[in-house]
Coordinates of C-alpha atoms in Angstrom, one line a residue:
M1 CA 152.0 78.3 63.0
I2 CA 148.8 76.9 64.2
S3 CA 145.6 79.3 63.8
R4 CA 142.8 80.0 66.4
D5 CA 140.3 78.6 63.4
E6 CA 142.7 75.1 63.8
I7 CA 142.6 75.1 67.4
L8 CA 138.4 75.7 67.5
K9 CA 137.9 72.8 65.2
P10 CA 138.7 69.9 67.9
I11 CA 137.4 71.8 71.0
W12 CA 134.2 72.1 68.8
Y13 CA 134.2 68.3 68.8
A14 CA 134.6 68.1 72.1
F15 CA 132.0 70.8 73.0
T16 CA 129.5 69.1 70.8
A17 CA 130.4 65.9 72.9
L18 CA 129.7 67.4 75.7
D19 CA 126.6 69.3 75.3
V20 CA 124.0 66.1 76.1
D21 CA 121.2 68.2 76.3
R22 CA 121.9 70.4 73.0
N23 CA 121.2 73.7 74.6
G24 CA 124.4 74.9 73.9
K25 CA 126.0 75.2 77.3
V26 CA 128.8 73.3 78.8
S27 CA 130.3 73.5 82.6
K28 CA 133.8 75.5 82.2
S29 CA 135.1 72.3 84.5
Q30 CA 134.6 69.9 81.8
L31 CA 136.7 72.4 79.3
K32 CA 139.6 73.1 81.1
I33 CA 142.7 74.0 78.7
Q34 CA 146.0 75.1 79.6
A35 CA 147.9 78.0 78.1
N36 CA 150.8 75.9 77.0
F37 CA 149.1 73.3 75.7
D38 CA 150.1 70.9 73.0
F39 CA 148.0 70.9 70.2
N40 CA 148.6 67.2 69.4
E41 CA 147.5 66.1 73.0
L42 CA 144.8 68.2 72.6
N43 CA 143.7 66.5 69.5
K44 CA 143.8 63.3 71.0
M45 CA 141.7 65.0 74.2
C46 CA 138.9 66.0 71.9
W47 CA 138.8 62.9 69.7
T48 CA 138.6 60.4 73.0
L49 CA 135.6 62.8 74.0
S50 CA 133.6 62.7 70.9
A51 CA 135.2 59.7 68.9
P52 CA 133.0 56.8 71.2
K53 CA 130.0 58.4 70.1
H54 CA 130.3 58.0 66.6
I55 CA 132.4 55.4 65.3
S56 CA 131.8 52.5 68.3
G57 CA 130.3 49.1 66.5
K58 CA 131.6 50.2 62.8
H59 CA 133.8 47.5 61.5
L60 CA 136.2 49.4 60.3
L61 CA 139.3 48.2 58.2
I62 CA 141.5 50.6 59.6
S63 CA 142.9 51.2 63.3
G64 CA 141.6 54.1 65.9
A65 CA 145.0 55.5 65.7
E66 CA 145.0 55.8 62.0
A67 CA 140.8 56.8 62.3
F68 CA 142.5 59.7 64.7
K69 CA 144.6 60.3 62.1
V70 CA 142.0 60.8 59.2
W71 CA 140.0 63.0 61.9
C72 CA 143.1 65.4 62.1
I73 CA 143.5 65.4 57.9
F74 CA 139.8 66.2 58.3
N75 CA 139.9 68.8 60.2
Y76 CA 142.8 70.4 59.0
L77 CA 141.0 70.5 55.0
S78 CA 137.2 71.4 56.3
E79 CA 136.1 74.8 55.7
D80 CA 136.0 77.5 58.5
K81 CA 132.6 76.9 59.3
Y82 CA 130.3 75.0 61.6
P83 CA 129.5 72.2 61.5
L84 CA 132.5 71.1 60.1
Q85 CA 132.2 70.0 56.8
I86 CA 134.9 69.1 53.9
V87 CA 133.7 70.1 50.4
I88 CA 134.3 67.8 47.1
E89 CA 137.5 69.5 45.8
E90 CA 139.4 68.8 49.3
L91 CA 137.9 65.5 49.3
E92 CA 139.7 65.1 46.2
Y93 CA 142.9 66.7 47.2
F94 CA 142.8 64.2 50.2
L95 CA 142.1 60.8 48.3
R96 CA 145.0 61.7 45.6
K97 CA 147.6 62.2 48.1
L98 CA 146.5 59.1 49.8
L99 CA 147.0 56.9 46.6
A100 CA 149.8 58.4 45.6
A101 CA 151.0 58.2 49.1
M102 CA 150.1 54.3 49.0
G103 CA 152.0 54.4 45.5
C104 CA 148.5 53.5 43.8
S105 CA 146.9 54.9 40.4
W106 CA 144.0 57.8 40.3
N107 CA 140.6 56.2 39.2
E108 CA 138.9 59.0 37.8
D109 CA 135.9 57.4 36.6
R110 CA 135.1 55.9 39.9
F111 CA 135.4 59.2 41.7
E112 CA 133.0 60.8 39.2
D113 CA 130.3 58.3 40.0
Y114 CA 130.7 59.1 43.9
K115 CA 130.8 62.4 43.1
M116 CA 127.6 61.9 41.3
Q117 CA 125.7 60.3 43.9
L118 CA 127.5 62.6 46.2
S119 CA 125.7 65.7 44.5
A120 CA 122.3 63.9 44.5
K121 CA 122.5 64.4 48.1
K122 CA 124.5 67.3 49.0
K123 CA 128.2 68.5 48.2
H124 CA 129.8 67.7 51.7
L125 CA 131.0 65.1 53.9
N126 CA 131.4 65.4 57.8
A127 CA 134.5 64.1 59.5
W128 CA 132.6 60.4 60.5
E129 CA 131.3 59.8 57.0
L130 CA 135.1 60.7 55.2
I131 CA 136.5 58.0 58.5
E132 CA 133.4 55.7 57.1
L133 CA 134.6 56.2 53.4
I134 CA 138.5 55.3 54.2
G135 CA 137.4 52.5 56.8
M136 CA 135.7 50.6 54.7
G137 CA 138.2 50.8 51.7
H138 CA 135.6 52.4 49.2
F139 CA 138.8 54.1 47.1
T140 CA 141.3 51.3 48.6
K141 CA 139.8 48.0 47.8
G142 CA 142.7 45.6 47.6
I143 CA 145.2 47.4 49.1
N144 CA 147.2 45.9 52.0
P145 CA 146.2 47.7 55.4
Q146 CA 149.8 48.4 56.1
T147 CA 150.0 50.1 52.9
L148 CA 147.1 51.9 54.2
S149 CA 148.3 52.5 57.5
M150 CA 151.5 53.9 55.9
G151 CA 150.2 55.8 53.5
I152 CA 147.7 57.6 55.8
N153 CA 150.7 58.3 58.4
E154 CA 152.7 60.0 55.6
V155 CA 149.7 62.6 54.2
Y156 CA 149.2 63.2 58.5
Q157 CA 152.8 63.6 58.8
E158 CA 152.7 66.4 55.9
L159 CA 149.3 68.2 56.5
V160 CA 149.1 68.2 60.2
M161 CA 152.2 67.7 61.6
D162 CA 154.0 70.4 59.0
V163 CA 157.0 67.6 58.4
I164 CA 158.4 69.4 54.9
K165 CA 161.0 66.3 54.4
Q166 CA 162.6 63.7 56.6
G167 CA 164.9 60.8 56.3
Y168 CA 168.2 59.3 58.0
M169 CA 171.4 61.1 57.6
M170 CA 175.3 61.4 59.3
K171 CA 175.4 64.2 61.5
K172 CA 178.8 65.3 62.9
G173 CA 178.9 65.9 66.8
H174 CA 180.5 69.4 68.3
K175 CA 182.0 68.3 70.9
R176 CA 183.6 64.3 70.0
K177 CA 183.7 65.1 66.1
N178 CA 182.3 62.0 65.5
W179 CA 179.8 61.0 62.9
T180 CA 176.6 59.3 64.1
E181 CA 173.7 58.5 62.1
R182 CA 170.1 60.6 62.9
W183 CA 166.5 60.6 61.8
F184 CA 165.6 64.2 60.4
E185 CA 162.6 65.8 59.9
L186 CA 162.5 69.4 58.6
H187 CA 159.5 71.5 59.9
L188 CA 159.1 75.2 58.3
N189 CA 160.9 77.1 61.3
Y190 CA 163.1 74.0 62.9
M191 CA 164.9 71.1 61.7
S192 CA 164.8 68.1 64.4
Y193 CA 166.8 65.0 64.6
Y194 CA 166.0 61.5 66.4
V195 CA 168.0 58.5 67.3
S196 CA 165.4 56.6 65.1
E197 CA 162.4 57.2 63.0
D198 CA 160.2 56.0 66.0
L199 CA 160.6 59.7 67.3
L200 CA 161.1 58.3 70.8
E201 CA 164.2 59.8 71.6
Q202 CA 165.0 63.5 70.4
K203 CA 168.9 64.4 70.3
G204 CA 168.2 68.0 69.0
C205 CA 166.7 70.7 67.2
I206 CA 168.1 73.3 64.5
S207 CA 166.0 76.5 64.6
L208 CA 165.8 78.2 61.1
D209 CA 165.6 81.8 61.0
R210 CA 166.1 84.5 58.3
N211 CA 169.9 84.8 59.2
C212 CA 170.2 80.8 58.9
C213 CA 172.0 79.7 55.2
V214 CA 172.7 76.4 54.0
E215 CA 176.3 75.3 51.6
S216 CA 177.2 72.5 50.0
L217 CA 180.8 71.2 51.4
P218 CA 183.5 69.2 49.6
D219 CA 184.5 66.0 50.4
K220 CA 186.4 65.4 53.5
D221 CA 187.5 63.1 56.5
G222 CA 186.2 60.0 54.4
K223 CA 182.7 61.6 54.3
K224 CA 180.9 62.6 50.8
N225 CA 177.7 64.5 50.4
L226 CA 178.7 66.9 52.6
F227 CA 176.6 70.2 53.6
I228 CA 176.9 72.9 56.0
I229 CA 173.7 74.5 57.9
K230 CA 174.9 77.8 59.3
C231 CA 172.9 79.4 62.3
V232 CA 173.7 82.7 64.5
E233 CA 175.2 80.6 67.4
K234 CA 176.6 77.4 65.6
S235 CA 177.0 75.5 62.5
F236 CA 175.7 71.5 61.6
E237 CA 178.1 69.5 59.2
I238 CA 175.6 66.6 57.5
S239 CA 176.4 63.9 55.2
A240 CA 173.6 62.6 52.8
S241 CA 173.7 59.2 51.4
D242 CA 173.7 60.4 47.6
K243 CA 174.4 63.5 45.9
K244 CA 170.6 63.6 44.9
T245 CA 169.3 63.3 48.6
K246 CA 172.0 66.1 49.2
Q247 CA 170.6 68.4 46.9
E248 CA 167.3 67.6 47.8
W249 CA 167.7 68.5 51.4
I250 CA 169.7 71.7 50.5
Q251 CA 166.8 72.7 48.2
A252 CA 164.3 72.1 51.2
I253 CA 166.3 74.2 53.8
Q254 CA 166.9 76.8 51.4
D255 CA 163.2 76.9 50.4
C256 CA 162.2 77.2 54.4
I257 CA 164.6 80.0 54.6
V258 CA 162.9 81.9 51.8
R259 CA 159.9 81.7 53.1
I260 CA 160.5 82.6 56.5
R261 CA 162.1 85.7 55.1
Q262 CA 159.6 86.3 53.4
G263 CA 156.6 85.7 56.0
L264 CA 155.1 82.9 53.8
S265 CA 153.8 79.3 55.5
S266 CA 154.6 76.2 54.8
P267 CA 153.9 74.8 51.1
H268 CA 151.0 72.6 51.7
R269 CA 149.3 75.4 53.8
E270 CA 149.9 78.0 51.3
S271 CA 148.4 75.2 48.5
R272 CA 145.0 75.1 50.8
Q273 CA 145.0 78.8 51.5
K274 CA 145.1 79.3 47.4
R275 CA 142.3 76.5 46.7
R276 CA 140.4 78.3 49.1
E277 CA 140.6 81.9 47.3
L278 CA 140.0 80.1 44.0
R279 CA 137.0 78.8 45.7
N280 CA 135.9 81.9 47.0
R281 CA 136.7 83.6 44.0
L282 CA 134.5 81.5 41.4
K283 CA 131.7 81.3 44.1
A284 CA 131.8 85.4 44.4
E285 CA 132.1 85.2 40.5
K286 CA 129.1 83.1 40.2
E287 CA 126.9 85.5 42.2
A288 CA 128.1 88.4 40.8
M289 CA 127.2 86.4 37.5
E290 CA 123.6 85.0 39.0
N291 CA 123.2 88.9 40.0
R292 CA 124.1 90.0 36.9
M293 CA 121.5 87.5 34.8
R294 CA 118.9 88.5 37.3
Q295 CA 119.5 92.3 37.1
L296 CA 119.8 91.9 33.5
Q297 CA 116.1 89.7 33.3
L298 CA 114.1 92.4 35.6
A299 CA 115.5 94.9 33.1
N300 CA 114.3 92.8 30.3
E301 CA 110.9 92.4 31.9
S302 CA 110.5 96.0 32.8
K303 CA 111.3 96.9 29.3
Q304 CA 109.0 94.1 28.2
A305 CA 106.5 95.1 30.3
Q306 CA 106.9 99.0 29.4
L307 CA 107.0 98.0 25.7
E308 CA 103.4 96.0 26.2
A309 CA 101.9 99.0 27.9
M310 CA 103.0 101.1 25.2
T311 CA 101.4 98.8 22.5
K312 CA 98.2 98.3 24.0
K313 CA 98.1 102.1 24.6
L314 CA 99.1 102.6 20.6
Q315 CA 96.3 100.1 20.1
E316 CA 94.0 101.8 22.6
A317 CA 94.6 105.3 20.3
S318 CA 94.1 103.6 17.1
V319 CA 90.8 101.8 18.3
R320 CA 90.3 105.6 19.6
G321 CA 91.4 107.0 16.1
D322 CA 88.9 104.4 14.4
L323 CA 86.2 105.7 16.3
V324 CA 87.0 109.5 15.8
E325 CA 87.3 108.7 12.4
Q326 CA 83.7 106.6 11.8
R327 CA 82.3 109.4 13.8
R328 CA 83.8 112.1 11.4
L329 CA 82.2 110.3 8.6
Q330 CA 79.0 109.8 9.8
T331 CA 78.8 113.4 10.9
Q332 CA 79.8 114.2 7.2
I333 CA 77.1 112.2 6.0
E334 CA 75.0 113.7 7.9
L335 CA 75.7 117.1 7.2
L336 CA 75.7 116.4 3.3
D337 CA 72.4 114.7 3.5
Q338 CA 71.2 117.8 5.7
Y339 CA 72.8 119.8 3.1
R340 CA 71.0 118.3 0.1
R341 CA 67.5 118.6 2.2
D342 CA 68.3 122.5 3.0
L343 CA 68.9 122.7 -0.7
E344 CA 65.9 120.9 -1.6
Q345 CA 63.9 123.4 0.8
E346 CA 66.1 126.4 -0.7
K347 CA 64.5 125.1 -4.3
M348 CA 61.2 125.2 -3.4
A349 CA 61.3 128.3 -0.8
R350 CA 63.1 130.2 -4.3
M351 CA 60.3 128.9 -6.3
Q352 CA 57.9 130.2 -3.6
M353 CA 59.8 133.5 -3.4
E354 CA 59.6 133.9 -6.9
E355 CA 55.5 133.4 -6.9
Q356 CA 55.2 135.0 -3.7
V357 CA 58.1 137.7 -3.4
V358 CA 56.4 140.3 -1.2
E359 CA 55.2 137.7 1.0
K360 CA 58.0 135.6 1.5
A361 CA 60.3 138.7 2.4
N362 CA 60.7 137.4 6.1
E363 CA 61.7 134.1 4.4
V364 CA 64.6 135.5 2.8
E365 CA 66.2 137.2 5.8
Q366 CA 65.8 133.3 7.7
Y367 CA 67.5 131.9 4.6
W368 CA 70.3 134.2 4.8
Q369 CA 70.4 133.0 8.8
R370 CA 70.4 129.7 7.6
M371 CA 72.9 130.5 5.3
Q372 CA 75.2 131.6 8.1
E373 CA 74.6 128.3 10.1
L374 CA 75.8 126.4 7.1
E375 CA 78.7 128.2 6.9
E376 CA 79.3 127.8 10.4
M377 CA 78.8 124.0 9.7
Y378 CA 81.0 123.9 7.4
R379 CA 84.3 125.6 9.0
Q380 CA 83.4 122.9 11.6
L381 CA 83.8 120.2 9.0
K382 CA 86.9 121.9 7.9
K383 CA 88.3 121.9 11.7
A384 CA 87.2 118.4 11.8
L385 CA 89.2 117.0 8.9
D386 CA 92.2 118.9 10.7
D387 CA 91.7 117.0 13.7
E388 CA 91.7 113.7 12.0
R389 CA 94.8 114.7 9.9
Q390 CA 96.4 115.5 13.4
A391 CA 95.4 112.1 14.5
K392 CA 97.0 110.6 11.5
E393 CA 100.4 112.3 12.4
D394 CA 99.5 111.4 16.3
E395 CA 99.4 107.5 14.4
E396 CA 102.8 108.1 12.9
A397 CA 104.9 109.4 15.6
L398 CA 103.7 106.5 17.9
S399 CA 104.5 104.2 15.2
K400 CA 108.4 105.5 14.9
L401 CA 108.1 105.0 18.8
Q402 CA 107.4 101.8 18.7
A403 CA 110.2 101.1 16.5
R404 CA 112.6 102.9 18.1
L405 CA 111.9 100.5 21.2
L406 CA 112.0 97.7 19.3
Q407 CA 115.5 98.7 18.4
E408 CA 116.7 98.9 21.8
E409 CA 115.4 95.7 22.6
A410 CA 117.4 94.4 19.8
S411 CA 120.8 96.4 20.9
K412 CA 120.0 95.2 24.3
R413 CA 119.5 91.4 23.6
L414 CA 122.7 91.7 21.2
E415 CA 124.3 92.9 24.6
L416 CA 123.0 90.2 26.8
E417 CA 124.6 87.8 24.1
Q418 CA 127.7 89.5 24.6
I419 CA 128.0 89.4 28.1
H420 CA 127.0 85.8 28.0
L421 CA 129.9 85.0 25.7
Q422 CA 132.2 86.7 28.0
Q423 CA 131.0 84.6 30.9
Q424 CA 131.7 81.4 28.6
E425 CA 135.4 82.7 28.0
I426 CA 136.0 83.5 31.6
L427 CA 134.6 80.0 32.6
T428 CA 136.9 78.6 29.6
Q429 CA 139.9 80.1 31.3
S430 CA 139.0 78.9 34.8
Q431 CA 139.2 75.4 33.7
K432 CA 142.6 75.8 31.7
E433 CA 144.1 77.2 34.9
K434 CA 142.5 74.2 37.4
Q435 CA 143.9 72.1 34.8
E436 CA 147.5 73.7 34.6
L437 CA 147.4 73.2 38.7
E438 CA 146.3 69.4 38.7
R439 CA 149.3 68.8 35.7
E440 CA 151.9 70.8 38.1
R441 CA 150.3 68.8 41.2
A442 CA 150.4 65.3 39.3
E443 CA 154.3 65.9 38.3
K444 CA 155.3 66.9 42.1
E445 CA 153.7 63.7 42.8
R446 CA 155.1 61.8 40.4
A447 CA 159.0 63.5 41.9
L448 CA 157.8 62.5 45.2
Q449 CA 156.5 59.0 44.3
A450 CA 160.2 58.4 42.4
A451 CA 162.3 60.0 45.5
Q452 CA 160.3 57.6 47.8
E453 CA 161.5 54.6 45.4
Q454 CA 165.1 55.8 45.4
L455 CA 165.0 55.9 49.5
E456 CA 163.8 52.5 49.7
I457 CA 166.5 51.0 47.0
L458 CA 169.2 53.2 49.4
R459 CA 167.5 51.4 52.6
R460 CA 168.1 48.3 51.4
Q461 CA 171.9 48.6 49.9
R462 CA 172.5 49.9 53.6
E463 CA 171.2 47.4 55.3
G464 CA 172.8 45.0 53.0
A465 CA 176.1 46.8 53.7
Q466 CA 175.8 46.5 57.3
E467 CA 175.2 42.6 57.1
E468 CA 178.7 42.5 55.2
Y469 CA 180.3 44.6 57.7
K470 CA 179.4 42.6 60.3
V471 CA 180.7 39.4 58.4
V472 CA 184.1 40.9 57.4
T473 CA 183.9 42.1 61.8
K474 CA 184.0 38.4 62.9
K475 CA 186.3 37.3 60.3
L476 CA 189.0 40.0 61.6
E477 CA 188.1 39.0 65.1
R478 CA 189.0 35.4 64.4
A479 CA 192.2 36.4 62.5
T480 CA 193.4 38.5 65.4
N481 CA 192.6 35.5 67.6
K482 CA 194.6 33.0 65.6
T483 CA 197.4 35.8 65.5
K484 CA 197.3 36.2 68.9
T485 CA 197.7 32.2 69.9
W486 CA 200.4 31.5 67.4
K487 CA 202.3 34.5 69.0
H488 CA 201.9 33.0 72.5
K489 CA 203.2 29.9 71.1
V490 CA 206.3 31.3 69.3
F491 CA 206.7 33.1 72.6
N492 CA 206.7 30.1 74.9
H493 CA 209.1 28.3 72.8
E494 CA 211.8 30.7 72.8
G495 CA 213.3 31.1 69.4
L496 CA 212.1 28.2 67.7
L497 CA 210.3 30.4 65.4
Q498 CA 210.8 34.2 65.4
I499 CA 208.0 36.5 63.9
I500 CA 209.8 39.1 61.6
Q501 CA 208.8 42.6 62.4
P502 CA 209.8 46.0 61.2
G503 CA 213.1 46.8 63.0
N504 CA 213.5 50.3 64.6
K505 CA 216.2 52.9 64.7
C506 CA 218.0 51.6 68.0
P507 CA 221.5 49.9 68.0
T508 CA 221.4 46.6 67.1
R509 CA 222.4 43.6 69.6
M510 CA 224.1 40.6 69.1
T511 CA 222.7 37.3 70.6
N512 CA 223.6 33.7 70.2
W513 CA 220.3 33.5 67.3
G514 CA 222.0 36.5 65.7
P515 CA 222.2 40.0 65.6
A516 CA 219.0 41.9 66.1
A517 CA 217.2 38.5 66.5
F518 CA 215.5 40.3 69.7
T519 CA 213.9 43.2 70.6
E520 CA 214.6 45.2 73.7
T521 CA 211.3 44.0 75.1
E522 CA 211.5 40.4 74.1
L523 CA 214.9 40.3 75.3
D524 CA 213.8 41.8 78.8
E525 CA 210.8 39.3 78.6
M526 CA 213.0 36.4 78.2
E527 CA 215.5 37.4 81.4
R528 CA 212.4 37.8 83.5
I529 CA 211.6 34.2 82.5
W530 CA 214.7 32.8 83.0
Q531 CA 215.1 34.5 85.9
E532 CA 211.9 33.4 87.6
N533 CA 213.0 29.6 86.4
K534 CA 216.0 30.0 87.8
N535 CA 214.4 31.2 91.6
R536 CA 212.0 28.3 91.5
S537 CA 215.1 25.7 91.1
H538 CA 216.9 27.2 93.7
D539 CA 213.4 27.7 96.0
G540 CA 213.7 23.4 94.9
Q541 CA 216.2 22.6 96.3

């Protein structure tokens, strides 16, 4: 089933080719498409509109038909985004399938060099760049153009035309019950057969659904390697060339029926969907990882800014504490000096009071007032000492807070390192899964190449058998002609020589040449000739 996105891709090329003014508008008369259209014909029409503007004048090693097939393969493998592009992974997938179809080995170093050159500019190609890459023989240097054409056609048949398996087999007719060689092509929902592999004359189609089944049959009627496809309306008996081919066809048809029952698409379409899902998942994981790293970096920067602000506050508080302590010490020194001066003055006053007790009565009262002021100053000094002790306690609390913040920063850094290790493990696991998928795909490609080589050997054997059959047929015809000539000569000589033939159960007759020397038919023929000779003699007289 062709999806809407696959239909829109060639239409986009036609629209772009017709949009000469680059204003995004094309008249309706230029884009008339019927409801019941052939997708292959649609591709050819859109190719005819868009190709001359891009590949004309380029000296390519491939023909226009092969360039068209490469264009169709590009549309199938390209991303569902416009303008259409093919990513590195899908390009590698196409090149590997192309080289495997041509029987060539994959050159990993050459592709890595090309990928590095491509990554320096961009990480994708458009359709015309892919056609130029294949047409200029960047990865197919020294390969026969005919081999390249066959390889492109094989990949085109598999990816674009959805041909799962194809080849010659014998089919039993429904009316005359005769066996005829046909070229079969297996698709997901049907199996068509043609007179030959040029596909010019289709002889029929076998529709596959969930009610169909395929079974092996024992050898009969001189035919070997038989199997039958049972459908609701009729069944089809088919003879393969050998047991291996028979088993491959049975397995391929059974796989199609199972996929129809499970509602799955063809294997290569499912593989393309898995590759896209893997790329999208890796891209989402990478974006999520980048977002997480950005969030952690922002959180770390925020924590760092908070730590720097707190450190600055602690430094400012420490500076303020130093200033307060210096002021307190300065005040204490000034108070002590003042106290010493007051004591000296008090001593002098006492001496004067002793000398002048009566005269200095008022000075005594002032002295007591001054003492009260000194006591008040002492209380203030004690309060200043308490403030100093409180400032030290605050400084110790700030130091503990700074240590706790440093410990939290260390734990956060440890958590970041653990997250980074988890991310490395996830990337390693993804690389292992990718290597496993590459290994499975390489095994399938080797199995397909071995099947193709076996098919070529069988084809050469069949051609040799046909030549031998023609030689034997000619010999048999010459022997038959000689036998007929001798029979005629013996019959004309009437008994000089007699061919011995098997007798029958009829009663024997006695003739001049012995009992049962001639059959009834031969006696009748001899009597007729004798009568004709007699009549001619009478007529002559």
